[in-house]
XYZ file of C-alpha atoms in Angstrom:
651
model
C 26.251 -18.561 -5.782
C 22.971 -17.619 -7.452
C 23.209 -20.745 -9.581
C 23.859 -22.875 -6.492
C 20.741 -21.407 -4.863
C 18.637 -22.508 -7.842
C 20.383 -25.896 -7.783
C 19.417 -26.492 -4.153
C 15.827 -25.278 -4.651
C 15.291 -27.344 -7.811
C 16.970 -30.455 -6.455
C 19.145 -30.800 -9.555
C 21.820 -28.789 -11.333
C 20.748 -26.761 -14.364
C 23.607 -25.696 -16.674
C 21.230 -23.255 -18.377
C 20.384 -21.613 -15.033
C 24.090 -21.314 -14.249
C 24.845 -19.692 -17.601
C 21.854 -17.401 -17.185
C 22.993 -16.266 -13.742
C 26.521 -15.651 -15.034
C 25.232 -13.589 -17.954
C 22.898 -11.557 -15.758
C 25.570 -10.731 -13.179
C 28.052 -9.714 -15.865
C 25.545 -7.445 -17.609
C 24.555 -5.859 -14.273
C 28.190 -5.139 -13.464
C 28.894 -3.801 -16.963
C 25.857 -1.504 -16.877
C 26.888 -0.169 -13.469
C 30.429 0.342 -14.724
C 29.179 2.450 -17.631
C 27.267 4.705 -15.240
C 30.272 4.976 -12.927
C 32.294 6.552 -15.763
C 29.949 9.558 -16.005
C 31.636 11.956 -13.593
C 28.919 14.685 -13.469
C 26.636 12.117 -11.851
C 29.063 10.064 -9.787
C 31.570 12.563 -8.354
C 31.722 12.174 -4.592
C 30.012 8.787 -4.662
C 31.925 5.599 -3.932
C 30.973 3.687 -7.076
C 32.569 0.378 -6.149
C 31.418 -3.154 -6.924
C 28.324 -3.221 -4.628
C 26.940 0.011 -6.090
C 27.754 -1.069 -9.638
C 25.753 -4.255 -9.146
C 22.828 -2.393 -7.593
C 22.787 0.347 -10.212
C 23.144 -2.211 -12.975
C 20.182 -4.103 -11.548
C 18.191 -0.875 -11.402
C 18.862 -0.213 -15.100
C 18.623 -3.722 -16.568
C 15.812 -5.167 -14.463
C 13.681 -2.014 -14.748
C 14.260 -1.977 -18.519
C 13.147 -5.610 -18.692
C 9.992 -4.646 -16.816
C 9.273 -1.813 -19.234
C 9.944 -4.074 -22.221
C 7.625 -6.753 -20.842
C 4.841 -4.215 -21.342
C 6.059 -2.487 -24.495
C 7.899 -5.141 -26.524
C 6.273 -8.012 -28.440
C 9.520 -9.962 -28.057
C 10.022 -12.469 -25.274
C 12.030 -11.806 -22.123
C 15.151 -13.629 -23.376
C 15.190 -11.600 -26.598
C 14.653 -8.392 -24.638
C 17.561 -9.229 -22.343
C 19.768 -10.088 -25.305
C 19.089 -6.684 -26.850
C 19.903 -4.964 -23.556
C 23.116 -6.994 -23.240
C 24.173 -5.979 -26.756
C 23.425 -2.336 -25.976
C 25.477 -2.530 -22.766
C 28.382 -4.143 -24.647
C 28.257 -1.406 -27.286
C 28.190 1.376 -24.677
C 31.022 -0.286 -22.793
C 33.163 -0.125 -25.932
C 32.162 3.443 -26.732
C 32.560 4.811 -23.215
C 35.800 2.934 -22.509
C 35.559 3.372 -18.733
C 38.958 3.670 -17.111
C 40.065 0.770 -14.964
C 41.260 2.227 -11.666
C 44.281 0.236 -10.596
C 44.503 0.239 -6.830
C 45.078 -2.333 -4.078
C 42.326 -4.872 -3.461
C 39.646 -3.243 -1.343
C 38.735 -5.614 1.464
C 35.380 -4.036 2.497
C 33.958 -4.318 -1.026
C 34.683 -8.026 -1.159
C 33.740 -8.577 2.482
C 30.265 -7.087 2.121
C 29.536 -9.251 -0.936
C 30.633 -12.405 0.870
C 28.782 -11.384 4.034
C 25.550 -10.572 2.186
C 25.675 -13.821 0.195
C 26.309 -15.836 3.367
C 23.542 -14.043 5.279
C 21.054 -14.534 2.442
C 21.922 -18.230 2.226
C 21.489 -18.765 5.976
C 18.292 -16.727 6.326
C 16.664 -18.440 3.352
C 17.139 -22.052 4.352
C 13.385 -22.686 4.306
C 13.017 -21.046 0.891
C 16.039 -22.807 -0.594
C 14.608 -26.152 0.495
C 10.908 -25.347 0.166
C 9.324 -28.810 0.161
C 9.655 -31.743 2.500
C 7.995 -34.938 1.253
C 6.645 -37.216 3.980
C 4.952 -40.031 2.080
C 1.386 -39.047 1.228
C 1.959 -35.564 2.658
C 4.314 -32.813 1.523
C 5.131 -29.931 3.861
C 5.700 -26.603 2.109
C 7.857 -24.393 4.303
C 7.658 -20.891 2.796
C 4.826 -18.491 3.483
C 1.578 -19.060 1.605
C 2.101 -15.953 -0.570
C 4.942 -17.751 -2.337
C 2.416 -19.336 -4.713
C 1.118 -15.887 -5.664
C 4.670 -14.719 -6.390
C 5.449 -17.844 -8.417
C 2.397 -17.211 -10.616
C 3.802 -13.794 -11.511
C 7.291 -15.176 -12.145
C 5.685 -17.497 -14.703
C 3.584 -14.718 -16.220
C 6.502 -12.363 -16.869
C 8.684 -15.219 -18.114
C 6.115 -15.804 -20.867
C 5.262 -12.147 -21.517
C 5.159 -10.712 -25.047
C 3.813 -7.239 -24.429
C 0.987 -5.763 -22.381
C -1.678 -7.992 -23.947
C 0.028 -11.107 -22.526
C 0.002 -9.812 -18.928
C -3.080 -11.205 -17.235
C -4.914 -10.930 -13.953
C -3.484 -13.711 -11.804
C -7.029 -14.895 -10.995
C -8.432 -15.037 -14.540
C -6.702 -15.810 -17.831
C -7.434 -13.372 -20.628
C -8.215 -10.463 -18.289
C -5.641 -7.610 -18.276
C -3.368 -7.488 -15.240
C -4.134 -4.808 -12.673
C -1.673 -2.006 -11.958
C 0.759 -3.122 -9.264
C 4.475 -3.204 -8.411
C 5.709 -6.147 -10.487
C 9.304 -5.200 -11.359
C 10.972 -7.524 -8.838
C 9.750 -10.578 -10.781
C 11.748 -9.922 -13.943
C 15.158 -11.386 -13.019
C 13.783 -14.729 -11.737
C 11.433 -14.747 -14.738
C 14.413 -14.374 -17.057
C 16.242 -17.298 -15.426
C 13.043 -19.349 -15.605
C 12.723 -18.803 -19.323
C 16.413 -19.535 -19.902
C 16.510 -22.675 -17.771
C 13.006 -24.127 -17.943
C 12.860 -24.418 -14.143
C 9.495 -23.878 -12.481
C 8.289 -20.472 -11.335
C 8.085 -21.663 -7.728
C 11.691 -22.865 -7.829
C 12.881 -19.485 -9.104
C 10.771 -17.613 -6.554
C 12.091 -19.577 -3.593
C 15.579 -20.323 -4.905
C 16.477 -16.991 -6.481
C 14.057 -14.141 -5.850
C 13.972 -14.400 -2.042
C 17.728 -14.763 -1.336
C 18.708 -12.303 -4.085
C 16.545 -9.641 -2.466
C 18.177 -10.116 0.938
C 21.599 -9.995 -0.723
C 20.667 -6.671 -2.313
C 19.465 -5.293 1.040
C 22.941 -5.872 2.455
C 24.491 -4.085 -0.512
C 21.946 -1.270 -0.111
C 22.979 -0.663 3.501
C 26.627 -0.630 2.467
C 26.276 1.839 -0.410
C 24.060 4.181 1.615
C 26.844 4.614 4.178
C 30.109 4.133 2.247
C 30.050 7.488 0.450
C 29.564 9.403 3.723
C 31.477 7.565 6.443
C 33.790 5.247 4.514
C 33.780 1.547 3.605
C 34.486 0.046 7.030
C 31.581 1.743 8.851
C 29.516 0.780 5.794
C 30.480 -2.864 6.335
C 29.348 -2.538 9.957
C 26.045 -1.080 8.744
C 25.476 -3.995 6.373
C 26.328 -6.523 9.092
C 23.896 -4.843 11.498
C 20.925 -4.840 9.133
C 21.658 -8.342 7.834
C 22.507 -10.179 11.019
C 21.201 -8.537 14.196
C 17.877 -9.741 15.662
C 14.940 -7.413 15.124
C 12.521 -6.253 17.805
C 10.241 -9.267 17.451
C 13.230 -11.588 17.853
C 14.508 -9.810 20.954
C 11.790 -11.371 23.105
C 8.659 -9.425 22.121
C 7.385 -12.160 19.762
C 5.066 -10.279 17.424
C 5.973 -11.804 14.085
C 3.705 -9.422 12.170
C 6.121 -6.615 13.063
C 9.288 -8.634 12.440
C 11.683 -7.157 9.882
C 13.373 -10.463 9.054
C 10.004 -12.197 8.699
C 8.662 -9.671 6.190
C 11.929 -9.827 4.226
C 11.204 -13.521 3.658
C 7.491 -13.485 2.862
C 7.434 -10.290 0.760
C 10.546 -10.368 -1.449
C 9.419 -7.282 -3.351
C 10.127 -5.367 -0.142
C 13.807 -6.306 -0.275
C 14.263 -4.974 -3.789
C 12.300 -1.856 -2.879
C 14.602 -1.236 0.097
C 17.717 -1.608 -2.024
C 16.446 0.746 -4.746
C 15.399 3.401 -2.228
C 18.797 3.151 -0.517
C 20.428 4.016 -3.845
C 17.944 6.837 -4.387
C 18.619 8.349 -0.956
C 22.377 8.027 -1.535
C 22.144 10.315 -4.566
C 19.722 12.745 -2.912
C 21.853 13.146 0.225
C 25.172 13.276 -1.614
C 23.753 15.846 -3.995
C 22.446 17.952 -1.116
C 25.711 17.875 0.834
C 27.807 18.668 -2.256
C 25.355 21.171 -3.731
C 24.778 19.143 -6.939
C 21.237 19.399 -8.247
C 21.861 16.699 -10.891
C 22.482 14.084 -8.203
C 19.350 15.154 -6.315
C 17.299 14.803 -9.496
C 18.864 11.390 -10.150
C 17.933 10.307 -6.629
C 14.359 11.441 -7.133
C 14.190 9.534 -10.414
C 15.482 6.355 -8.757
C 12.947 6.775 -5.948
C 10.179 7.190 -8.521
C 11.331 3.992 -10.255
C 11.123 2.203 -6.880
C 7.323 2.501 -7.155
C 7.484 -0.450 -9.554
C 9.258 -2.513 -6.867
C 7.403 -1.589 -3.662
C 4.945 1.260 -3.985
C 4.220 1.416 -0.238
C 7.829 2.392 0.455
C 7.710 5.240 -2.038
C 4.591 6.605 -0.341
C 6.436 6.455 2.981
C 9.454 8.265 1.497
C 7.920 10.764 -0.908
C 7.438 13.696 1.489
C 10.891 13.400 3.061
C 12.475 13.112 -0.378
C 10.837 16.424 -1.307
C 11.943 17.993 1.968
C 15.556 16.784 1.807
C 16.934 19.779 -0.170
C 15.387 22.202 2.329
C 16.981 20.300 5.204
C 20.379 19.335 3.821
C 21.228 21.224 0.593
C 24.481 23.144 0.986
C 24.599 26.923 0.797
C 20.876 27.752 0.755
C 19.707 30.737 2.804
C 17.105 30.249 5.516
C 14.286 32.008 3.641
C 14.796 29.718 0.650
C 14.763 26.664 2.910
C 11.468 27.758 4.445
C 10.018 28.503 1.019
C 11.082 25.071 -0.211
C 9.495 23.417 2.833
C 6.174 25.133 2.162
C 6.206 24.352 -1.558
C 7.184 20.712 -0.960
C 4.322 20.172 1.489
C 1.811 21.799 -0.869
C 3.035 19.772 -3.869
C 2.896 16.571 -1.817
C -0.670 17.209 -0.615
C -1.839 18.106 -4.125
C -0.090 15.043 -5.532
C -1.787 12.745 -3.034
C -5.204 14.275 -3.757
C -4.674 13.904 -7.488
C -3.473 10.318 -7.139
C -6.626 9.408 -5.211
C -8.649 10.012 -8.376
C -6.661 7.498 -10.418
C -7.869 3.902 -10.784
C -5.819 1.304 -8.949
C -4.653 3.690 -6.204
C -5.178 2.755 -2.541
C -6.955 5.065 -0.120
C -4.591 7.619 1.442
C -6.481 9.523 4.130
C -4.841 10.731 7.334
C -7.746 10.960 9.780
C -7.023 8.493 12.591
C -10.240 6.611 11.882
C -8.575 3.181 11.928
C -6.041 3.632 14.734
C -7.751 1.460 17.336
C -8.732 -1.223 14.826
C -5.231 -1.472 13.383
C -3.542 -1.616 16.796
C -5.906 -4.360 17.907
C -5.187 -6.312 14.727
C -1.404 -5.920 15.056
C -1.456 -6.961 18.716
C -3.526 -10.035 17.829
C -0.434 -11.437 16.072
C 1.635 -11.292 19.268
C 2.250 -14.516 21.132
C -0.159 -14.989 24.057
C 1.322 -13.736 27.301
C 1.658 -10.841 29.698
C 2.981 -8.360 27.097
C 0.037 -8.923 24.776
C -2.445 -8.728 27.648
C -0.867 -5.515 28.933
C -1.261 -3.708 25.622
C -4.771 -5.085 25.134
C -5.776 -3.190 28.298
C -4.440 0.157 27.076
C -5.039 0.290 23.323
C -7.595 -0.906 20.800
C -11.162 -0.216 19.739
C -12.368 0.579 23.266
C -9.913 3.412 23.807
C -9.761 7.022 22.683
C -7.703 8.214 19.747
C -5.369 10.094 22.069
C -4.648 7.048 24.219
C -4.217 4.838 21.178
C -1.705 7.281 19.705
C 0.287 7.601 22.940
C 0.382 3.897 23.771
C 0.503 2.780 20.129
C 3.598 4.867 19.375
C 5.506 3.200 22.211
C 4.142 -0.188 21.175
C 5.346 0.159 17.579
C 8.801 1.379 18.585
C 9.315 -1.425 21.088
C 7.854 -4.135 18.857
C 9.726 -3.184 15.682
C 13.021 -1.815 17.008
C 13.372 -3.373 20.448
C 16.639 -2.224 22.020
C 17.468 -0.203 18.908
C 14.802 2.379 19.846
C 16.543 3.714 22.983
C 19.942 3.343 21.300
C 18.725 5.575 18.475
C 17.715 8.382 20.829
C 20.934 8.066 22.832
C 23.120 8.132 19.702
C 21.223 11.075 18.256
C 21.552 13.107 21.449
C 25.266 12.310 21.733
C 26.225 12.953 18.115
C 23.813 15.684 16.982
C 26.379 18.478 17.246
C 29.622 16.496 17.001
C 28.867 14.665 13.734
C 26.978 16.811 11.247
C 25.757 14.053 8.985
C 22.254 13.191 7.742
C 22.756 9.616 8.940
C 22.364 11.025 12.469
C 19.184 13.054 12.008
C 17.398 11.241 9.172
C 16.476 8.090 11.168
C 14.445 10.166 13.633
C 12.539 11.721 10.748
C 11.692 8.277 9.398
C 10.597 7.097 12.840
C 8.240 10.067 13.084
C 7.075 9.545 9.503
C 6.246 5.882 10.128
C 4.389 6.594 13.373
C 2.231 9.211 11.653
C 1.348 6.766 8.870
C 0.829 3.759 11.135
C -1.319 5.625 13.649
C -3.074 8.085 11.373
C -3.852 6.493 7.999
C -7.280 5.019 7.384
C -7.433 1.390 6.288
C -7.763 0.950 2.535
C -11.291 -0.026 1.484
C -10.757 0.087 -2.289
C -9.764 -3.548 -2.765
C -6.288 -2.795 -4.108
C -4.516 -5.136 -1.661
C -4.796 -5.901 2.054
C -6.350 -2.927 3.911
C -3.363 -2.235 6.189
C -0.534 -2.205 3.614
C 0.265 1.528 3.739
C 0.037 1.574 7.529
C 2.054 -1.575 8.108
C 4.609 -2.375 5.380
C 6.763 0.796 5.742
C 7.917 -0.355 9.185
C 10.670 -2.346 7.466
C 12.040 0.823 5.844
C 12.108 2.523 9.244
C 13.914 -0.483 10.723
C 16.368 -0.568 7.815
C 17.308 3.110 8.172
C 17.580 3.012 11.968
C 19.689 -0.161 12.186
C 21.834 0.805 9.190
C 22.606 4.157 10.831
C 23.318 2.643 14.247
C 25.598 0.020 12.716
C 27.418 2.711 10.706
C 27.892 4.967 13.750
C 29.146 2.049 15.847
C 31.601 1.122 13.081
C 32.743 4.733 12.803
C 33.311 4.924 16.553
C 35.443 1.784 16.390
C 37.468 3.017 13.402
C 38.147 6.362 15.111
C 38.859 4.866 18.534
C 42.285 5.793 19.884
C 42.710 2.439 21.598
C 41.004 0.049 19.200
C 41.287 1.964 15.927
C 44.373 0.083 14.769
C 42.514 -3.215 15.271
C 39.170 -1.995 13.929
C 39.310 -3.855 10.634
C 39.975 -7.355 11.982
C 37.463 -6.671 14.768
C 34.753 -5.723 12.284
C 35.475 -8.743 10.101
C 35.512 -11.076 13.108
C 32.277 -9.669 14.529
C 30.574 -9.990 11.158
C 31.555 -13.641 10.911
C 30.493 -14.270 14.519
C 27.076 -12.674 13.960
C 26.356 -15.162 11.189
C 25.551 -17.505 14.064
C 22.241 -15.704 14.580
C 20.660 -16.539 11.198
C 22.345 -19.948 11.345
C 20.390 -20.685 14.536
C 17.180 -18.705 14.054
C 16.444 -18.988 10.320
C 14.628 -22.328 10.405
C 10.906 -21.690 10.668
C 11.322 -17.915 10.438
C 8.257 -17.602 8.200
C 5.963 -19.172 10.764
C 3.436 -17.094 12.689
C 2.453 -18.861 15.900
C -1.005 -17.258 15.948
C -1.827 -18.499 12.418
C -2.343 -22.080 11.289
C -2.097 -21.506 7.520
C 0.997 -19.349 7.216
C 3.908 -21.681 6.510
C 5.001 -25.264 7.078
C 1.590 -26.269 5.728
C 1.035 -29.950 4.827
C -0.475 -30.701 1.420
C -1.372 -33.959 -0.237
C 1.550 -35.217 -2.281
C -0.998 -36.404 -4.842
C -2.181 -32.793 -5.323
C 1.372 -31.690 -6.068
C 1.785 -34.597 -8.482
C -1.426 -33.627 -10.252
C -0.103 -30.083 -10.691
C 3.193 -31.466 -11.970
C 1.327 -33.653 -14.474
C -0.261 -30.562 -15.997
C 3.142 -28.849 -16.046
C 4.819 -31.664 -17.957
C 1.994 -32.157 -20.457
C 0.468 -29.737 -22.916
C 1.783 -26.223 -23.469
C 2.433 -23.071 -21.437
C -0.679 -21.321 -22.809
C -2.996 -24.086 -21.556
C -5.784 -23.130 -19.175
C -6.662 -25.264 -16.177
C -9.550 -25.207 -13.756
C -9.529 -26.423 -10.170
C -12.855 -27.654 -8.811
C -12.006 -25.907 -5.515
C -11.009 -22.711 -7.388
C -7.373 -22.893 -6.160
C -7.846 -20.248 -3.449
C -4.150 -20.107 -2.506
C -2.841 -20.394 -6.126
C -0.837 -23.551 -5.356
C -2.011 -25.410 -8.452
C -1.360 -22.435 -10.714
C 2.113 -21.947 -9.236
C 3.253 -25.573 -9.347
C 1.645 -26.445 -12.670
C 2.953 -23.311 -14.436
C -0.427 -23.162 -16.133
C -2.923 -20.307 -16.464
C -6.101 -20.457 -14.418
C -9.511 -19.927 -15.992
C -10.701 -18.588 -12.633
C -9.381 -18.614 -9.068
C -10.993 -17.267 -5.941
C -9.128 -15.040 -3.479
C -9.626 -14.120 0.170
C -9.335 -10.435 -0.815
C -12.124 -8.513 -2.471
C -10.277 -7.039 -5.424
C -11.439 -5.239 -8.542
C -13.341 -7.164 -11.248
C -14.996 -9.270 -8.564
C -18.249 -9.430 -10.579
C -16.440 -10.894 -13.580
C -14.743 -13.425 -11.327
C -18.067 -14.565 -9.892
C -19.511 -14.904 -13.398
C -16.675 -17.276 -14.270
C -17.269 -19.231 -11.059
C -20.899 -19.682 -12.133
C -19.739 -20.875 -15.564
C -17.441 -23.493 -13.995
C -20.178 -24.643 -11.630
C -22.472 -25.084 -14.639
C -19.745 -27.060 -16.433
C -19.523 -29.515 -13.519
C -23.305 -30.097 -13.685
C -23.503 -30.975 -17.401
C -24.426 -34.644 -17.998
C -23.808 -35.322 -21.690
C -20.296 -36.220 -22.915
C -20.464 -34.109 -26.058
C -21.936 -31.170 -24.139
C -19.201 -31.368 -21.467
C -16.414 -31.339 -24.029
C -18.053 -28.580 -26.031
C -18.478 -26.348 -22.960
C -14.898 -26.970 -21.787
C -13.703 -26.056 -25.273
C -15.874 -22.926 -25.307
C -14.405 -21.791 -21.994
C -10.894 -22.663 -23.214
C -10.213 -25.142 -20.384
C -7.528 -27.697 -21.311
C -7.185 -29.366 -17.885
C -9.743 -29.870 -15.133
C -8.571 -30.853 -11.631
C -11.231 -32.594 -9.533
C -10.468 -32.858 -5.832
C -11.368 -35.834 -3.586
C -15.100 -36.045 -3.002
C -15.889 -33.561 -5.761
C -19.210 -34.532 -7.339
C -19.301 -34.290 -11.116
C -22.469 -34.865 -13.138
C -20.406 -35.897 -16.155
C -21.029 -39.282 -17.785
C -18.917 -42.312 -16.930
C -17.099 -42.063 -20.261
C -15.352 -38.975 -18.882
C -15.401 -39.444 -15.087
C -13.860 -42.923 -15.161
C -11.060 -42.051 -17.580
C -8.957 -39.231 -16.098
C -5.549 -38.456 -17.556
C -4.117 -38.592 -14.027
C -5.544 -40.078 -10.831
C -4.131 -40.582 -7.350
C -5.597 -40.532 -3.829
C -8.852 -39.037 -5.063
C -7.264 -36.274 -7.164
C -8.152 -36.535 -10.839
C -6.969 -34.518 -13.824
C -9.173 -34.547 -16.924
C -7.831 -33.436 -20.281
C -9.950 -31.715 -22.920
C -8.937 -30.979 -26.460
C -8.091 -27.296 -26.900
C -10.392 -25.165 -29.028
């Protein structure tokens, strides 16, 4: 299925991509199987096929990320070494094959998650629509940024080869890059473009893993059939924004599409919480430590989610660990809070860390910004009257809390409180109480954190992005509890399995109907489904098919959305960005150098300066004035509809 996704996105079948996908899936399964044979870690945990795939991905993909920094070898060689190591361990460990009847839920959740990912990602799987001189690109604008990083890690040979996406030759900033490694590996194996692997593999694979994450989080506590219900709920049910509230900025399914790193971060944290909770309930410190380690690794996938989980992960043993006396629980609570506060204060002194300050200074501004993404109408106008910059902190907190719950969860918000009240005493399980803790945790962060002014990413990331983790936990728990109620029903229990399978298939109708255009934001004109000149895309493709992967290009418009860099698979000498990030002074110095290059009049001087800067290709946009002599201006390597590509001999 992964190979078919890349086939559809690329527009042609790649045997190398198919073989690469087969090899990757086998190695993931084998690595997970090796872990499953270590009983001190896995006792009490349902280590079936979904968890083996997820755990294998955690090991192999994270190792590839580490090797991309540490190893001078390329990504294919690094993967080959990991595959050989897995094969050797598989022989040495000789994990026992458990012979038992075919387990329907394990297969069903894989099929369901693959089907859901395929339906949700229709725009990503068919990303471009050519209409003569215009080509409409359907996915969200950030897809070009992601494709640039897929290319970068595909060509990595150690830390020195990892560059700032805006400027070639400048070291990459610290960020959560791990999710790019698997599509980067397939890119290097197959030769397909980075944008094809972003849209045709990275996005749907992440949604597939989210479904598996919901399943494994529940299966070891409530059984496989409630776990299937949990996966169906989080994969297929409409989120709050799709239930009629129409604020896409707070839509779970929207963010899953435009920020694929979030999907991998969700899946990894689900595995981490599985081990922490299972270890607490069974009194096994090793499993708790393993869960903490997995959660720490998730920083490299989606750091914002780790920040939103860190305190509760520390508090989990005090709340759920079996057999601890009350005084030890209270002591643990106090120590965990102190360690967390000290850790946050220490982290604030490190370079590359966003601002984490809980002072309520940005509450009104953030609420006004979030509400500005809502569709015009009575709901938006109502909340504009009661929250925003003109209102007090107290009113913003009171109204904003209700606004976030309604906008993100919709009908799931009251269902959560009803289910918790009904099952608190009857079903002593963390899946009942934990969702409320995450709701409270998100509201504190969303309403209390100051906006980040350090130029690490967008200012609202820590306040906004964790809403998808809250949604995931709430809907996963509600789906699991509904499935458990059906399985245990005296009247319907005997029919629960066919009912769950039938409902899951029926709910596929929702993504089948609603997936088209899901990445659009009605209040933005440059989000997705953006028309570009076909000639611009052809110019980028010309650079991709000529020269070498280490070539530098320069766009006369400074490629502000990274389209040229993504589609050409070439490194940019300098690109502008709408964010004010670190090294901004160096970026502006390069902009000045390019501007000076465009003003040089002598042929020899132009070529010498381009060679000095290392620029192999120069893309001039329609109407771009160049002071270069006619010997250069009138002889581009590529020209169409005003777009011109000039080639310079490399230095």
